[in-house]
PDB file of C-alpha atoms in Angstrom:
ATOM      1  CA  MET A  30       7.880 102.189  76.848  1.00 57.00           C
ATOM      2  CA  ASP A  31       7.382 103.328  80.438  1.00 76.00           C
ATOM      3  CA  PHE A  32       9.120 100.173  81.658  1.00 65.00           C
ATOM      4  CA  LEU A  33      12.224 100.791  79.526  1.00 64.00           C
ATOM      5  CA  GLU A  34      12.377 104.418  80.648  1.00 71.00           C
ATOM      6  CA  LYS A  35      12.237 103.341  84.298  1.00 69.00           C
ATOM      7  CA  ILE A  36      15.033 100.836  83.711  1.00 67.00           C
ATOM      8  CA  GLY A  37      17.081 103.531  81.979  1.00 63.00           C
ATOM      9  CA  ASP A  38      16.467 105.982  84.819  1.00 69.00           C
ATOM     10  CA  THR A  39      17.412 103.340  87.396  1.00 71.00           C
ATOM     11  CA  ILE A  40      20.615 102.449  85.561  1.00 72.00           C
ATOM     12  CA  SER A  41      21.479 106.132  85.168  1.00 73.00           C
ATOM     13  CA  SER A  42      20.799 106.785  88.855  1.00 73.00           C
ATOM     14  CA  LYS A  43      22.876 103.782  89.957  1.00 73.00           C
ATOM     15  CA  GLY A  44      25.679 104.834  87.624  1.00 75.00           C
ATOM     16  CA  LYS A  45      25.731 108.300  89.188  1.00 79.00           C
ATOM     17  CA  ASP A  46      25.803 106.741  92.667  1.00 82.00           C
ATOM     18  CA  VAL A  47      28.688 104.486  91.714  1.00 85.00           C
ATOM     19  CA  ALA A  48      30.580 107.385  90.133  1.00 85.00           C
ATOM     20  CA  HIS A  49      30.037 109.505  93.249  1.00 87.00           C
ATOM     21  CA  LYS A  50      31.245 106.710  95.527  1.00 89.00           C
ATOM     22  CA  ALA A  51      34.291 106.192  93.304  1.00 92.00           C
ATOM     23  CA  ARG A  52      35.145 109.915  93.518  1.00 92.00           C
ATOM     24  CA  VAL A  53      34.751 109.857  97.304  1.00 94.00           C
ATOM     25  CA  LEU A  54      36.941 106.756  97.621  1.00 94.00           C
ATOM     26  CA  ALA A  55      39.577 108.320  95.367  1.00 95.00           C
ATOM     27  CA  GLU A  56      39.572 111.468  97.511  1.00 95.00           C
ATOM     28  CA  ILE A  57      39.920 109.360 100.681  1.00 96.00           C
ATOM     29  CA  ALA A  58      42.867 107.483  99.153  1.00 96.00           C
ATOM     30  CA  LYS A  59      44.491 110.783  98.158  1.00 95.00           C
ATOM     31  CA  LEU A  60      44.055 112.184 101.675  1.00 97.00           C
ATOM     32  CA  LYS A  61      45.475 109.011 103.241  1.00 96.00           C
ATOM     33  CA  GLY A  62      48.500 109.351 100.969  1.00 97.00           C
ATOM     34  CA  GLN A  63      48.975 112.920 102.153  1.00 97.00           C
ATOM     35  CA  ILE A  64      48.680 111.765 105.784  1.00 97.00           C
ATOM     36  CA  SER A  65      51.385 109.168 105.130  1.00 97.00           C
ATOM     37  CA  THR A  66      53.615 111.878 103.685  1.00 97.00           C
ATOM     38  CA  CYS A  67      53.082 114.031 106.781  1.00 96.00           C
ATOM     39  CA  GLU A  68      53.878 111.088 109.051  1.00 97.00           C
ATOM     40  CA  GLU A  69      57.064 110.385 107.075  1.00 97.00           C
ATOM     41  CA  VAL A  70      58.168 114.027 107.428  1.00 97.00           C
ATOM     42  CA  VAL A  71      57.586 113.851 111.189  1.00 96.00           C
ATOM     43  CA  ARG A  72      59.394 110.499 111.496  1.00 97.00           C
ATOM     44  CA  ASN A  73      62.401 111.696 109.445  1.00 97.00           C
ATOM     45  CA  ASN A  74      62.690 114.897 111.441  1.00 97.00           C
ATOM     46  CA  TYR A  75      62.519 113.051 114.757  1.00 96.00           C
ATOM     47  CA  LEU A  76      65.298 110.790 113.509  1.00 95.00           C
ATOM     48  CA  GLU A  77      67.371 113.793 112.479  1.00 96.00           C
ATOM     49  CA  ILE A  78      66.827 115.456 115.861  1.00 95.00           C
ATOM     50  CA  GLY A  79      67.973 112.271 117.591  1.00 91.00           C
ATOM     51  CA  ARG A  80      71.035 111.963 115.353  1.00 92.00           C
ATOM     52  CA  LEU A  81      72.011 115.585 115.961  1.00 93.00           C
ATOM     53  CA  TYR A  82      71.464 115.192 119.702  1.00 91.00           C
ATOM     54  CA  CYS A  83      73.680 112.099 119.867  1.00 89.00           C
ATOM     55  CA  GLU A  84      76.402 113.806 117.858  1.00 88.00           C
ATOM     56  CA  GLU A  85      76.314 116.850 120.123  1.00 88.00           C
ATOM     57  CA  TYR A  86      75.770 115.253 123.538  1.00 85.00           C
ATOM     58  CA  GLY A  87      76.489 111.553 123.059  1.00 81.00           C
ATOM     59  CA  ASN A  88      79.858 111.753 124.828  1.00 80.00           C
ATOM     60  CA  VAL A  89      78.672 113.919 127.721  1.00 81.00           C
ATOM     61  CA  PRO A  90      78.660 111.576 130.745  1.00 73.00           C
ATOM     62  CA  ASP A  91      75.464 112.719 132.483  1.00 81.00           C
ATOM     63  CA  ALA A  92      73.533 113.944 129.459  1.00 80.00           C
ATOM     64  CA  PRO A  93      69.839 113.110 129.279  1.00 86.00           C
ATOM     65  CA  PHE A  94      69.385 110.160 126.960  1.00 87.00           C
ATOM     66  CA  GLY A  95      73.066 109.294 127.412  1.00 85.00           C
ATOM     67  CA  LYS A  96      72.174 105.616 127.771  1.00 86.00           C
ATOM     68  CA  GLN A  97      70.315 105.651 124.443  1.00 89.00           C
ATOM     69  CA  CYS A  98      73.124 107.559 122.719  1.00 88.00           C
ATOM     70  CA  GLN A  99      75.628 105.002 123.993  1.00 87.00           C
ATOM     71  CA  ALA A 100      73.423 102.189 122.669  1.00 90.00           C
ATOM     72  CA  VAL A 101      73.391 103.885 119.246  1.00 89.00           C
ATOM     73  CA  LEU A 102      77.154 104.300 119.289  1.00 87.00           C
ATOM     74  CA  ASN A 103      77.624 100.642 120.299  1.00 92.00           C
ATOM     75  CA  ALA A 104      75.288  99.496 117.532  1.00 95.00           C
ATOM     76  CA  GLU A 105      77.156 101.625 114.966  1.00 92.00           C
ATOM     77  CA  ARG A 106      80.464 100.146 116.140  1.00 95.00           C
ATOM     78  CA  GLY A 107      79.010  96.631 115.935  1.00 97.00           C
ATOM     79  CA  LYS A 108      77.643  97.313 112.461  1.00 96.00           C
ATOM     80  CA  LYS A 109      81.067  98.477 111.296  1.00 96.00           C
ATOM     81  CA  GLU A 110      82.710  95.328 112.677  1.00 96.00           C
ATOM     82  CA  LEU A 111      80.134  93.119 110.958  1.00 97.00           C
ATOM     83  CA  GLN A 112      80.641  94.929 107.649  1.00 96.00           C
ATOM     84  CA  GLU A 113      84.393  94.453 107.967  1.00 96.00           C
ATOM     85  CA  ARG A 114      83.861  90.740 108.612  1.00 96.00           C
ATOM     86  CA  ILE A 115      81.661  90.498 105.498  1.00 96.00           C
ATOM     87  CA  GLU A 116      84.414  92.120 103.427  1.00 95.00           C
ATOM     88  CA  GLU A 117      86.950  89.624 104.826  1.00 94.00           C
ATOM     89  CA  LEU A 118      84.684  86.716 103.938  1.00 95.00           C
ATOM     90  CA  LYS A 119      84.113  88.057 100.407  1.00 93.00           C
ATOM     91  CA  LYS A 120      87.871  87.937  99.826  1.00 91.00           C
ATOM     92  CA  GLN A 121      87.744  84.187 100.434  1.00 92.00           C
ATOM     93  CA  ILE A 122      85.334  83.610  97.573  1.00 89.00           C
TER      94      ILE A 122
END
């Protein structure tokens, strides 16, 4: 019976190890998800700051980042033109 008890103890011990590792991995995954959320908040706020800056100072000739603001404005204008072209093409269908 000693042999069966040792096998039972070994299985029980391994099961506890596996359960512990699973809990640790679950906690790591949870923390990584929270990190991703934090990174998304930072990214979205940086984007908002940039948008607000361009709206406020995008037309000021010598403003810092004026070149980048102008590139954004040009891209927005180009996007609008492309969307208008798509709508024209849809009318042909």
